[in-house]
């Protein structure tokens, strides 16, 4: 695991470029409200509607009853209003959501695929837009919906609780749902039935962080073998949760690139027991961190609701976080020596559109996302954990580098998948001229030089490049990651050794060759993710 923080250090040393990690989808919120619920100008507020962090929501209708999320690469079933299996008003028990709805899609080879599944809670929440209501989705999931329309002609979303594959760890007879009326994430569907929207993986995009869930349960809360259940604990979709403690009171999420404030139990500004109103979360907590240049930075902010939910670990409870956010916590410990998380509500920067005197928060006792359960709304007191983006910096780093001028050839873009390839054999005939060293004869004092010409035939076996193997050494590892990191910040040229295979650098499918690809190569090297990458076309600039 030492290679990951090493690469992280190299990336931070080399400075900012196009960013690294996978950006979470933005919340799509563009309006700002004060604590009384009145609309205000966004500039300088630090609210979600002001900063608009994350990848802009972007979807492609595939014309076959499916929609692809450009950011995550997930392919979603569109819903209809025609009485078929796709009808948005169909409701299922949780068991039938998998054995009924999903099984039907796979049996009928819907949209020519048979790998449909129930989305986990992180995936389903990713298509919520926090600017719209009833339903709270982008137009790709809600347009031209009318009686009798099918999935090729319309897109429908029921404004209610929709099933996920993720169970509630503290009460596993309940499963998590997303309410598409407003974006709430809860567990335990009223009446025990709800609609379903299936999903499948695609080969492009940036994977969301996994939920962390590894256990499966039956309806009686009994732990069961996961194989064949289709539950989150079996499929474990998404990038495995991975964090690095930076040793300065911060933790970096390797999947998203976000840098999080660690919390302590020492009575300082970082203390886990500090509580703030929503307004004070900005003007007191975040402003204090920036005023003191905490961890060398002055761009700390309040996370939006999508970012805050991304660090919930749905395998654990009280608090529902990975150990990076909850270890060695004891009275008096500082943020550099421990990591604390209170099992309570944490403010996000995202307001509730339906009731803008409320703001969204995450309850870290078990992972609920809510905006309506706090008496007093934004005027009530909750916890705060600040965040900053790793792709931004307000520190100055000077470096000296030498530039080598060379000529490179732009190669035609190709899509390369890291599967086993048949070797290709080429035969090369070469002629070598060797000049022998001079020989001296004492008797005659004559020096003679003998030149020998040798012709040889060499048979060479080569293989096509592996996706991610940019230095051509036959494996994808930290060496490839460092090459790409240097290329991203301008210290290495495309197609110049050891960057000899530029066409196979885009392992995250974002159309570029940058730090994001480098991190995935490093994660592959240390076993955090698989190394069977599929490369998107990339040509040298």
Short mmCIF file of C-alpha atoms in Angstrom, two decimals:
data_model
loop_
_atom_site.label_atom_id
_atom_site.label_comp_id
_atom_site.label_asym_id
_atom_site.label_seq_id
_atom_site.Cartn_x
_atom_site.Cartn_y
_atom_site.Cartn_z
CA UNK A 1 0.00 0.00 0.00
CA UNK A 2 3.03 2.34 0.20
CA UNK A 3 2.93 2.94 -3.55
CA UNK A 4 -0.42 4.74 -3.41
CA UNK A 5 0.63 7.50 -0.99
CA UNK A 6 3.92 7.71 -2.88
CA UNK A 7 2.11 8.43 -6.15
CA UNK A 8 -0.19 10.83 -4.29
CA UNK A 9 2.85 12.71 -3.06
CA UNK A 10 4.30 12.87 -6.56
CA UNK A 11 1.02 14.19 -7.94
CA UNK A 12 0.76 16.91 -5.30
CA UNK A 13 4.42 17.84 -5.77
CA UNK A 14 4.02 18.21 -9.52
CA UNK A 15 1.13 20.62 -9.01
CA UNK A 16 -2.36 21.06 -10.43
CA UNK A 17 -3.41 20.24 -13.95
CA UNK A 18 -6.66 18.75 -15.14
CA UNK A 19 -7.41 17.11 -11.79
CA UNK A 20 -7.19 13.50 -10.66
CA UNK A 21 -9.57 10.91 -9.38
CA UNK A 22 -13.11 10.63 -10.65
CA UNK A 23 -15.31 13.68 -10.24
CA UNK A 24 -18.66 12.94 -8.68
CA UNK A 25 -21.70 14.12 -10.62
CA UNK A 26 -22.69 17.65 -9.60
CA UNK A 27 -25.95 18.12 -7.71
CA UNK A 28 -27.18 20.50 -10.45
CA UNK A 29 -28.22 23.10 -7.86
CA UNK A 30 -27.93 26.62 -9.26
CA UNK A 31 -29.97 28.70 -6.77
CA UNK A 32 -28.96 29.99 -3.33
CA UNK A 33 -31.16 30.63 -0.30
CA UNK A 34 -30.52 32.11 3.12
CA UNK A 35 -31.52 30.55 6.43
CA UNK A 36 -35.02 32.00 6.13
CA UNK A 37 -35.55 30.35 2.76
CA UNK A 38 -35.31 33.55 0.70
CA UNK A 39 -33.50 33.47 -2.66
CA UNK A 40 -30.23 35.42 -2.52
CA UNK A 41 -27.38 36.18 -4.95
CA UNK A 42 -25.00 33.21 -4.97
CA UNK A 43 -21.67 35.00 -5.40
CA UNK A 44 -19.44 34.55 -2.37
CA UNK A 45 -21.88 32.48 -0.34
CA UNK A 46 -20.00 29.18 -0.65
CA UNK A 47 -23.34 27.43 -1.13
CA UNK A 48 -23.76 24.57 -3.57
CA UNK A 49 -25.55 26.87 -6.01
CA UNK A 50 -22.52 29.18 -5.93
CA UNK A 51 -19.67 26.67 -6.29
CA UNK A 52 -21.44 23.97 -8.36
CA UNK A 53 -18.74 21.40 -7.68
CA UNK A 54 -18.62 18.12 -9.59
CA UNK A 55 -19.03 16.97 -13.16
CA UNK A 56 -22.01 18.62 -14.91
CA UNK A 57 -24.87 16.18 -15.36
CA UNK A 58 -24.77 14.76 -18.89
CA UNK A 59 -26.81 11.91 -20.37
CA UNK A 60 -27.21 10.24 -23.75
CA UNK A 61 -30.46 8.64 -24.88
CA UNK A 62 -29.41 5.49 -26.74
CA UNK A 63 -32.68 5.22 -28.66
CA UNK A 64 -33.34 1.70 -27.40
CA UNK A 65 -35.09 2.41 -24.12
CA UNK A 66 -31.89 3.17 -22.23
CA UNK A 67 -29.99 6.26 -21.09
CA UNK A 68 -26.24 6.39 -20.45
CA UNK A 69 -24.76 8.66 -17.78
CA UNK A 70 -21.71 10.21 -19.44
CA UNK A 71 -19.98 10.85 -16.10
CA UNK A 72 -20.34 7.43 -14.46
CA UNK A 73 -20.75 5.29 -17.58
CA UNK A 74 -23.79 3.58 -16.06
CA UNK A 75 -26.54 2.59 -18.48
CA UNK A 76 -30.03 3.07 -17.06
CA UNK A 77 -33.36 1.54 -18.00
CA UNK A 78 -35.83 4.20 -19.10
CA UNK A 79 -39.31 3.90 -17.64
CA UNK A 80 -42.58 4.25 -19.55
CA UNK A 81 -46.31 4.66 -18.96
CA UNK A 82 -47.62 1.83 -21.15
CA UNK A 83 -48.40 -1.03 -18.77
CA UNK A 84 -45.30 -3.04 -19.74
CA UNK A 85 -42.50 -4.23 -17.47
CA UNK A 86 -41.02 -0.73 -17.82
CA UNK A 87 -44.07 1.14 -16.51
CA UNK A 88 -43.06 3.67 -13.85
CA UNK A 89 -46.10 2.79 -11.72
CA UNK A 90 -45.20 -0.90 -11.37
CA UNK A 91 -44.36 -1.70 -7.77
CA UNK A 92 -42.49 -4.65 -6.31
CA UNK A 93 -41.42 -6.06 -3.00
CA UNK A 94 -37.65 -5.91 -2.59
CA UNK A 95 -37.27 -9.61 -3.39
CA UNK A 96 -39.41 -9.27 -6.51
CA UNK A 97 -37.47 -6.22 -7.62
CA UNK A 98 -34.61 -8.62 -8.31
CA UNK A 99 -36.38 -11.90 -9.07
CA UNK A 100 -39.22 -10.23 -10.98
CA UNK A 101 -38.30 -6.96 -12.67
CA UNK A 102 -34.56 -7.44 -13.18
CA UNK A 103 -34.95 -11.10 -14.10
CA UNK A 104 -37.53 -10.20 -16.74
CA UNK A 105 -35.23 -7.67 -18.36
CA UNK A 106 -32.42 -10.21 -18.53
CA UNK A 107 -34.64 -13.02 -19.79
CA UNK A 108 -35.97 -10.83 -22.61
CA UNK A 109 -32.50 -9.46 -23.42
CA UNK A 110 -33.74 -5.89 -23.00
CA UNK A 111 -31.81 -3.47 -25.24
CA UNK A 112 -29.68 -6.48 -26.30
CA UNK A 113 -28.22 -6.96 -22.81
CA UNK A 114 -28.74 -9.58 -20.12
CA UNK A 115 -26.64 -8.12 -17.31
CA UNK A 116 -29.24 -5.80 -15.81
CA UNK A 117 -29.25 -5.44 -12.03
CA UNK A 118 -30.68 -3.42 -9.16
CA UNK A 119 -28.56 -0.29 -8.52
CA UNK A 120 -26.90 0.23 -5.17
CA UNK A 121 -27.79 3.30 -3.10
CA UNK A 122 -24.82 5.36 -4.31
CA UNK A 123 -25.66 4.66 -7.94
CA UNK A 124 -29.36 5.44 -7.65
CA UNK A 125 -28.69 8.68 -5.80
CA UNK A 126 -26.28 9.75 -8.56
CA UNK A 127 -29.16 10.52 -10.97
CA UNK A 128 -30.94 12.81 -8.50
CA UNK A 129 -30.78 16.50 -9.39
CA UNK A 130 -31.22 18.83 -6.44
CA UNK A 131 -32.60 21.71 -8.51
CA UNK A 132 -35.81 19.96 -9.64
CA UNK A 133 -38.78 18.46 -7.82
CA UNK A 134 -41.54 15.96 -8.52
CA UNK A 135 -39.52 14.19 -9.84
CA UNK A 136 -36.05 15.30 -8.84
CA UNK A 137 -34.26 14.09 -11.98
CA UNK A 138 -32.76 15.56 -15.14
CA UNK A 139 -34.94 15.73 -18.29
CA UNK A 140 -33.31 12.56 -19.63
CA UNK A 141 -35.38 10.67 -17.05
CA UNK A 142 -38.53 12.77 -17.29
CA UNK A 143 -39.69 13.90 -20.73
CA UNK A 144 -42.68 13.31 -23.03
CA UNK A 145 -44.24 11.06 -20.39
CA UNK A 146 -47.94 10.50 -21.17
CA UNK A 147 -50.43 7.65 -21.05
CA UNK A 148 -49.47 4.89 -23.48
CA UNK A 149 -45.93 6.08 -24.23
CA UNK A 150 -43.20 3.43 -24.44
CA UNK A 151 -39.52 3.65 -23.48
CA UNK A 152 -38.36 4.48 -26.99
CA UNK A 153 -40.64 7.54 -27.17
CA UNK A 154 -40.71 8.88 -23.59
CA UNK A 155 -38.94 8.80 -20.25
CA UNK A 156 -40.86 8.64 -16.97
CA UNK A 157 -39.97 8.77 -13.28
CA UNK A 158 -42.38 8.07 -10.44
CA UNK A 159 -42.10 10.71 -7.70
CA UNK A 160 -41.63 8.30 -4.85
CA UNK A 161 -39.42 5.77 -3.09
CA UNK A 162 -37.43 3.53 -5.46
CA UNK A 163 -35.57 0.37 -4.44
CA UNK A 164 -31.79 -0.04 -4.24
CA UNK A 165 -29.81 -3.26 -3.74
CA UNK A 166 -28.29 -1.99 -0.47
CA UNK A 167 -29.50 -3.18 2.92
CA UNK A 168 -29.56 -1.08 6.08
CA UNK A 169 -26.72 -2.49 8.16
CA UNK A 170 -28.23 -1.63 11.56
CA UNK A 171 -31.63 -3.09 10.63
CA UNK A 172 -31.02 -5.40 7.65
CA UNK A 173 -34.65 -6.35 7.17
CA UNK A 174 -34.88 -2.84 5.68
CA UNK A 175 -33.34 -1.78 2.40
CA UNK A 176 -32.24 1.67 1.31
CA UNK A 177 -34.40 3.61 -1.13
CA UNK A 178 -34.14 6.93 -2.95
CA UNK A 179 -37.21 9.15 -2.91
CA UNK A 180 -37.48 10.81 -6.32
CA UNK A 181 -39.95 13.30 -4.94
CA UNK A 182 -37.12 15.33 -3.41
CA UNK A 183 -33.93 13.22 -3.22
CA UNK A 184 -34.17 11.80 0.29
CA UNK A 185 -32.32 8.55 1.06
CA UNK A 186 -34.06 6.39 3.64
CA UNK A 187 -34.62 2.77 4.60
CA UNK A 188 -37.77 0.74 5.11
CA UNK A 189 -40.29 1.43 2.36
CA UNK A 190 -43.79 2.27 3.53
CA UNK A 191 -46.18 -0.61 2.60
CA UNK A 192 -43.13 -2.68 1.61
CA UNK A 193 -43.28 -2.10 -2.13
CA UNK A 194 -41.94 0.41 -4.62
CA UNK A 195 -40.88 1.00 -8.21
CA UNK A 196 -37.65 -0.21 -9.78
CA UNK A 197 -35.21 1.22 -12.31
CA UNK A 198 -32.55 -1.25 -13.45
CA UNK A 199 -28.97 -0.42 -14.37
CA UNK A 200 -25.99 -2.07 -16.00
CA UNK A 201 -22.30 -1.31 -16.29
CA UNK A 202 -20.78 0.25 -19.36
CA UNK A 203 -17.16 0.34 -20.50
CA UNK A 204 -16.74 4.11 -20.27
CA UNK A 205 -17.02 6.74 -17.57
CA UNK A 206 -15.67 7.05 -14.07
CA UNK A 207 -16.97 4.54 -11.50
CA UNK A 208 -18.63 5.85 -8.37
CA UNK A 209 -17.19 4.82 -5.01
CA UNK A 210 -18.64 1.49 -3.85
CA UNK A 211 -20.97 1.51 -0.86
CA UNK A 212 -18.62 -0.67 1.20
CA UNK A 213 -21.33 -3.27 1.81
CA UNK A 214 -20.03 -6.87 1.78
CA UNK A 215 -22.76 -8.77 3.66
CA UNK A 216 -26.12 -10.12 2.47
CA UNK A 217 -29.25 -10.63 4.58
CA UNK A 218 -32.68 -12.18 4.19
CA UNK A 219 -35.97 -10.50 5.15
CA UNK A 220 -35.61 -11.84 8.71
CA UNK A 221 -32.27 -10.08 9.23
CA UNK A 222 -30.33 -13.32 8.97
CA UNK A 223 -26.94 -13.24 7.26
CA UNK A 224 -27.04 -15.42 4.14
CA UNK A 225 -24.53 -16.46 1.46
CA UNK A 226 -24.35 -13.69 -1.12
CA UNK A 227 -23.87 -15.79 -4.25
CA UNK A 228 -26.76 -15.38 -6.66
CA UNK A 229 -28.72 -12.89 -4.54
CA UNK A 230 -28.07 -9.80 -6.68
CA UNK A 231 -27.71 -7.81 -3.47
CA UNK A 232 -25.17 -5.03 -3.04
CA UNK A 233 -23.12 -7.26 -0.75
CA UNK A 234 -22.68 -9.74 -3.59
CA UNK A 235 -22.10 -7.42 -6.55
CA UNK A 236 -20.05 -4.74 -4.73
CA UNK A 237 -20.25 -2.40 -7.70
CA UNK A 238 -18.12 0.72 -7.86
CA UNK A 239 -14.54 1.52 -6.97
CA UNK A 240 -13.45 0.00 -3.64
CA UNK A 241 -13.27 2.63 -0.89
CA UNK A 242 -9.66 3.81 -0.59
CA UNK A 243 -8.23 6.67 1.45
CA UNK A 244 -4.80 8.07 2.31
CA UNK A 245 -4.01 9.87 5.56
CA UNK A 246 -1.80 12.78 4.53
CA UNK A 247 -0.29 13.20 8.00
CA UNK A 248 -1.38 16.84 8.26
CA UNK A 249 -4.90 16.47 9.61
CA UNK A 250 -6.43 15.60 6.25
CA UNK A 251 -7.52 12.46 4.40
CA UNK A 252 -7.61 12.09 0.61
CA UNK A 253 -10.26 9.95 -1.08
CA UNK A 254 -8.37 8.16 -3.86
CA UNK A 255 -11.55 7.60 -5.85
CA UNK A 256 -12.83 11.18 -6.00
CA UNK A 257 -9.63 13.10 -5.33
CA UNK A 258 -11.38 15.09 -2.60
CA UNK A 259 -9.32 16.07 0.45
CA UNK A 260 -11.26 15.91 3.71
CA UNK A 261 -10.67 17.59 7.04
CA UNK A 262 -10.07 15.05 9.78
CA UNK A 263 -11.90 15.65 13.05
CA UNK A 264 -10.45 15.39 16.55
CA UNK A 265 -11.48 15.33 20.21
CA UNK A 266 -9.24 18.13 21.51
CA UNK A 267 -11.49 21.17 21.83
CA UNK A 268 -10.05 22.89 18.74
CA UNK A 269 -11.88 23.98 15.59
CA UNK A 270 -11.60 20.36 14.42
CA UNK A 271 -13.38 18.86 17.43
CA UNK A 272 -16.05 16.34 16.41
CA UNK A 273 -18.43 17.69 19.06
CA UNK A 274 -18.49 21.25 17.70
CA UNK A 275 -21.97 22.16 16.41
CA UNK A 276 -22.92 24.99 14.06
CA UNK A 277 -25.99 26.49 12.49
CA UNK A 278 -25.95 26.22 8.72
CA UNK A 279 -24.86 29.85 8.33
CA UNK A 280 -22.10 29.41 10.91
CA UNK A 281 -20.86 26.31 9.11
CA UNK A 282 -19.70 28.72 6.38
CA UNK A 283 -18.81 31.83 8.34
CA UNK A 284 -17.30 30.18 11.42
CA UNK A 285 -15.95 26.70 10.73
CA UNK A 286 -14.92 26.94 7.08
CA UNK A 287 -13.82 30.57 7.42
CA UNK A 288 -11.61 29.64 10.40
CA UNK A 289 -9.89 26.86 8.46
CA UNK A 290 -9.17 29.20 5.57
CA UNK A 291 -8.06 32.01 7.88
CA UNK A 292 -5.48 29.73 9.49
CA UNK A 293 -4.43 28.14 6.15
CA UNK A 294 -5.25 24.72 7.56
CA UNK A 295 -2.94 22.06 6.07
CA UNK A 296 -1.42 24.79 3.89
CA UNK A 297 -4.61 25.67 1.99
CA UNK A 298 -7.20 28.42 1.97
CA UNK A 299 -9.81 26.86 -0.31
CA UNK A 300 -11.71 24.79 2.25
CA UNK A 301 -15.48 24.66 1.74
CA UNK A 302 -18.64 22.91 2.88
CA UNK A 303 -19.21 19.72 0.83
CA UNK A 304 -22.33 19.38 -1.27
CA UNK A 305 -24.74 16.59 -0.42
CA UNK A 306 -23.39 14.21 -3.10
CA UNK A 307 -19.82 14.63 -1.85
CA UNK A 308 -20.80 14.14 1.79
CA UNK A 309 -22.79 10.99 1.04
CA UNK A 310 -19.80 9.60 -0.91
CA UNK A 311 -17.83 8.91 2.28
CA UNK A 312 -20.63 6.90 3.92
CA UNK A 313 -19.67 3.24 4.37
CA UNK A 314 -22.89 1.21 4.31
CA UNK A 315 -21.28 -1.82 5.94
CA UNK A 316 -20.70 -0.04 9.25
CA UNK A 317 -22.80 1.94 11.70
CA UNK A 318 -22.28 4.43 14.54
CA UNK A 319 -20.50 5.96 12.67
CA UNK A 320 -21.10 4.77 9.12
CA UNK A 321 -17.64 5.61 7.80
CA UNK A 322 -14.44 3.80 6.84
CA UNK A 323 -11.63 3.57 9.40
CA UNK A 324 -9.83 6.53 7.79
CA UNK A 325 -12.51 8.73 9.38
CA UNK A 326 -12.78 6.83 12.66
CA UNK A 327 -9.61 5.54 14.32
CA UNK A 328 -7.64 6.18 17.51
CA UNK A 329 -10.28 8.67 18.63
CA UNK A 330 -9.90 9.40 22.33
CA UNK A 331 -10.20 12.44 24.56
CA UNK A 332 -7.50 14.97 23.80
CA UNK A 333 -6.39 13.47 20.48
CA UNK A 334 -5.52 15.85 17.67
CA UNK A 335 -6.44 15.66 13.98
CA UNK A 336 -2.87 14.67 13.12
CA UNK A 337 -2.91 11.68 15.49
CA UNK A 338 -6.51 10.45 15.35
CA UNK A 339 -9.63 10.56 13.21
CA UNK A 340 -13.06 11.07 14.73
CA UNK A 341 -16.64 11.08 13.47
CA UNK A 342 -19.66 11.86 15.62
CA UNK A 343 -22.68 9.65 14.93
CA UNK A 344 -24.89 12.59 14.12
CA UNK A 345 -26.00 14.97 11.40
CA UNK A 346 -23.45 16.77 9.20
CA UNK A 347 -24.33 19.83 7.13
CA UNK A 348 -23.91 19.91 3.37
CA UNK A 349 -23.86 23.10 1.28
CA UNK A 350 -27.01 21.99 -0.60
CA UNK A 351 -30.40 23.54 0.22
CA UNK A 352 -33.74 21.79 -0.04
CA UNK A 353 -35.56 23.15 -3.09
CA UNK A 354 -38.98 22.26 -1.69
CA UNK A 355 -38.28 23.81 1.74
CA UNK A 356 -35.25 26.10 1.30
CA UNK A 357 -35.13 27.05 4.98
CA UNK A 358 -33.84 23.49 5.31
CA UNK A 359 -30.52 22.15 4.04
CA UNK A 360 -29.52 18.60 3.20
CA UNK A 361 -27.51 16.73 5.77
CA UNK A 362 -26.09 13.23 6.16
CA UNK A 363 -26.74 11.31 9.36
CA UNK A 364 -23.53 9.40 9.99
CA UNK A 365 -25.05 7.08 12.56
CA UNK A 366 -26.11 4.86 9.65
CA UNK A 367 -26.10 6.86 6.39
CA UNK A 368 -29.48 8.55 5.96
CA UNK A 369 -29.62 11.59 3.63
CA UNK A 370 -32.35 14.00 4.74
CA UNK A 371 -33.38 17.65 4.83
CA UNK A 372 -36.59 17.57 6.83
CA UNK A 373 -35.90 15.86 10.15
CA UNK A 374 -34.32 18.76 12.04
CA UNK A 375 -36.52 21.07 14.09
CA UNK A 376 -35.45 24.60 13.25
CA UNK A 377 -34.06 23.75 9.82
CA UNK A 378 -30.93 25.72 8.93
CA UNK A 379 -31.10 27.49 12.30
CA UNK A 380 -30.54 24.24 14.19
CA UNK A 381 -27.05 23.01 15.07
CA UNK A 382 -25.22 20.14 13.40
CA UNK A 383 -21.67 18.93 12.81
CA UNK A 384 -19.35 20.06 10.00
CA UNK A 385 -16.53 18.40 8.07
CA UNK A 386 -14.84 20.62 5.47
CA UNK A 387 -13.50 19.49 2.11
CA UNK A 388 -11.38 20.81 -0.73
CA UNK A 389 -10.70 19.64 -4.27
CA UNK A 390 -7.33 18.06 -4.93
CA UNK A 391 -7.20 19.57 -8.43
CA UNK A 392 -6.97 23.10 -7.03
CA UNK A 393 -4.13 24.72 -5.17
CA UNK A 394 -3.23 28.12 -3.80
CA UNK A 395 0.33 27.29 -2.90
CA UNK A 396 3.21 28.20 -5.19
CA UNK A 397 5.58 25.47 -6.29
CA UNK A 398 8.61 26.28 -8.40
CA UNK A 399 10.43 23.62 -10.32
CA UNK A 400 13.13 23.42 -12.95
CA UNK A 401 12.82 21.05 -15.85
CA UNK A 402 14.65 20.58 -19.10
CA UNK A 403 12.87 20.32 -22.41
CA UNK A 404 13.98 17.95 -25.13
CA UNK A 405 12.89 18.78 -28.65
CA UNK A 406 11.78 15.78 -30.68
CA UNK A 407 9.42 14.86 -33.46
CA UNK A 408 6.47 12.57 -32.76
CA UNK A 409 3.94 11.06 -35.10
CA UNK A 410 0.23 11.33 -34.33
CA UNK A 411 -1.23 7.85 -34.44
CA UNK A 412 -4.75 6.97 -35.50
CA UNK A 413 -7.02 6.52 -32.46
CA UNK A 414 -7.81 2.94 -31.56
CA UNK A 415 -9.81 1.33 -28.80
CA UNK A 416 -7.75 -1.20 -26.90
CA UNK A 417 -9.02 -3.64 -24.30
CA UNK A 418 -6.61 -5.36 -21.93
CA UNK A 419 -7.57 -8.87 -22.86
CA UNK A 420 -5.21 -11.66 -23.94
CA UNK A 421 -3.93 -11.04 -27.42
CA UNK A 422 -2.53 -13.46 -29.96
CA UNK A 423 1.18 -12.78 -30.52
CA UNK A 424 2.38 -11.60 -33.93
CA UNK A 425 5.66 -12.91 -35.31
CA UNK A 426 7.92 -10.89 -37.60
CA UNK A 427 11.14 -12.02 -39.28
CA UNK A 428 13.91 -9.45 -39.70
CA UNK A 429 17.05 -9.92 -41.77
CA UNK A 430 19.92 -7.69 -40.73
CA UNK A 431 23.46 -7.14 -41.99
CA UNK A 432 26.12 -6.25 -39.41
CA UNK A 433 29.54 -4.86 -40.29
CA UNK A 434 32.17 -5.36 -37.60
CA UNK A 435 35.59 -3.75 -37.67
CA UNK A 436 38.20 -5.81 -35.84
CA UNK A 437 40.78 -4.03 -33.70
CA UNK A 438 44.13 -3.46 -35.47
CA UNK A 439 46.78 -6.19 -35.09
CA UNK A 440 50.50 -5.35 -35.00
CA UNK A 441 53.35 -7.67 -36.18
CA UNK A 442 56.74 -6.69 -34.68
CA UNK A 443 58.90 -8.39 -37.30
CA UNK A 444 57.57 -6.38 -40.17
CA UNK A 445 56.19 -3.42 -38.22
CA UNK A 446 53.06 -3.70 -40.33
CA UNK A 447 49.60 -2.90 -38.97
CA UNK A 448 46.65 -4.55 -40.69
CA UNK A 449 42.90 -4.00 -40.19
CA UNK A 450 40.44 -6.78 -40.95
CA UNK A 451 36.76 -6.02 -41.65
CA UNK A 452 34.26 -8.86 -41.39
CA UNK A 453 30.70 -8.65 -42.70
CA UNK A 454 28.14 -10.96 -41.06
CA UNK A 455 24.58 -11.50 -42.26
CA UNK A 456 22.10 -12.89 -39.72
CA UNK A 457 18.39 -13.63 -39.64
CA UNK A 458 16.51 -12.79 -36.42
CA UNK A 459 12.96 -13.89 -35.57
CA UNK A 460 11.16 -11.53 -33.14
CA UNK A 461 7.85 -12.23 -31.41
CA UNK A 462 5.88 -9.18 -30.26
CA UNK A 463 2.44 -8.59 -28.74
CA UNK A 464 0.00 -5.74 -29.12
CA UNK A 465 0.12 -3.19 -26.29
CA UNK A 466 -1.88 -3.82 -23.13
CA UNK A 467 -4.36 -1.15 -22.11
CA UNK A 468 -2.52 0.97 -19.52
CA UNK A 469 0.99 -0.29 -20.33
CA UNK A 470 2.29 3.06 -21.59
CA UNK A 471 5.95 2.22 -21.02
CA UNK A 472 5.69 -1.07 -22.91
CA UNK A 473 7.14 -3.33 -20.22
CA UNK A 474 4.25 -5.81 -20.40
CA UNK A 475 2.51 -4.91 -17.13
CA UNK A 476 0.40 -2.08 -15.76
CA UNK A 477 1.96 -0.71 -12.59
CA UNK A 478 3.37 2.29 -10.75
CA UNK A 479 5.91 2.86 -13.51
CA UNK A 480 3.15 3.57 -16.01
CA UNK A 481 1.38 5.76 -13.44
CA UNK A 482 4.43 7.95 -12.90
CA UNK A 483 4.98 8.36 -16.64
CA UNK A 484 1.42 9.62 -17.08
CA UNK A 485 1.64 11.89 -14.01
CA UNK A 486 4.76 13.50 -15.47
CA UNK A 487 3.12 13.83 -18.88
CA UNK A 488 0.09 15.54 -17.35
CA UNK A 489 2.18 18.30 -15.79
CA UNK A 490 4.40 18.79 -18.83
CA UNK A 491 7.56 17.04 -17.61
CA UNK A 492 7.40 14.27 -20.22
CA UNK A 493 6.50 14.27 -23.90
CA UNK A 494 3.96 12.02 -25.57
CA UNK A 495 5.47 9.06 -27.49
CA UNK A 496 8.97 9.71 -26.19
CA UNK A 497 10.54 6.88 -24.18
CA UNK A 498 9.51 5.69 -21.74
CA UNK A 499 6.09 6.96 -22.83
CA UNK A 500 6.22 4.70 -25.87
CA UNK A 501 2.57 3.54 -26.06
CA UNK A 502 0.38 6.70 -25.93
CA UNK A 503 -2.65 5.03 -27.52
CA UNK A 504 -3.25 2.93 -24.41
CA UNK A 505 -3.05 5.60 -21.70
CA UNK A 506 -6.75 6.55 -21.35
CA UNK A 507 -7.79 3.83 -18.90
CA UNK A 508 -10.62 5.86 -17.33
CA UNK A 509 -12.29 6.63 -20.65
CA UNK A 510 -12.52 10.41 -20.26
CA UNK A 511 -10.89 11.17 -23.61
CA UNK A 512 -7.68 12.49 -22.07
CA UNK A 513 -4.39 11.19 -20.72
CA UNK A 514 -3.85 12.63 -17.26
CA UNK A 515 -3.55 12.14 -13.50
CA UNK A 516 -6.92 10.37 -13.40
CA UNK A 517 -5.47 7.58 -15.53
CA UNK A 518 -2.28 7.56 -13.45
CA UNK A 519 -4.22 6.95 -10.24
CA UNK A 520 -6.16 4.04 -11.73
CA UNK A 521 -2.85 2.48 -12.85
CA UNK A 522 -1.49 2.89 -9.33
CA UNK A 523 -4.67 1.46 -7.78
CA UNK A 524 -4.37 -1.52 -10.13
CA UNK A 525 -0.75 -2.04 -9.06
CA UNK A 526 -1.58 -2.28 -5.35
CA UNK A 527 -4.69 -4.40 -5.84
CA UNK A 528 -7.39 -1.83 -5.07
CA UNK A 529 -9.03 -2.36 -8.46
CA UNK A 530 -8.73 -4.84 -11.30
CA UNK A 531 -6.27 -4.24 -14.13
CA UNK A 532 -8.55 -5.31 -17.00
CA UNK A 533 -8.92 -1.79 -18.37
CA UNK A 534 -10.61 -0.76 -21.59
CA UNK A 535 -8.85 2.16 -23.26
CA UNK A 536 -10.62 4.95 -25.06
CA UNK A 537 -9.08 6.42 -28.19
CA UNK A 538 -6.21 8.79 -27.52
CA UNK A 539 -3.77 10.38 -29.95
CA UNK A 540 -0.67 12.39 -29.14
CA UNK A 541 -1.39 16.13 -29.15
#
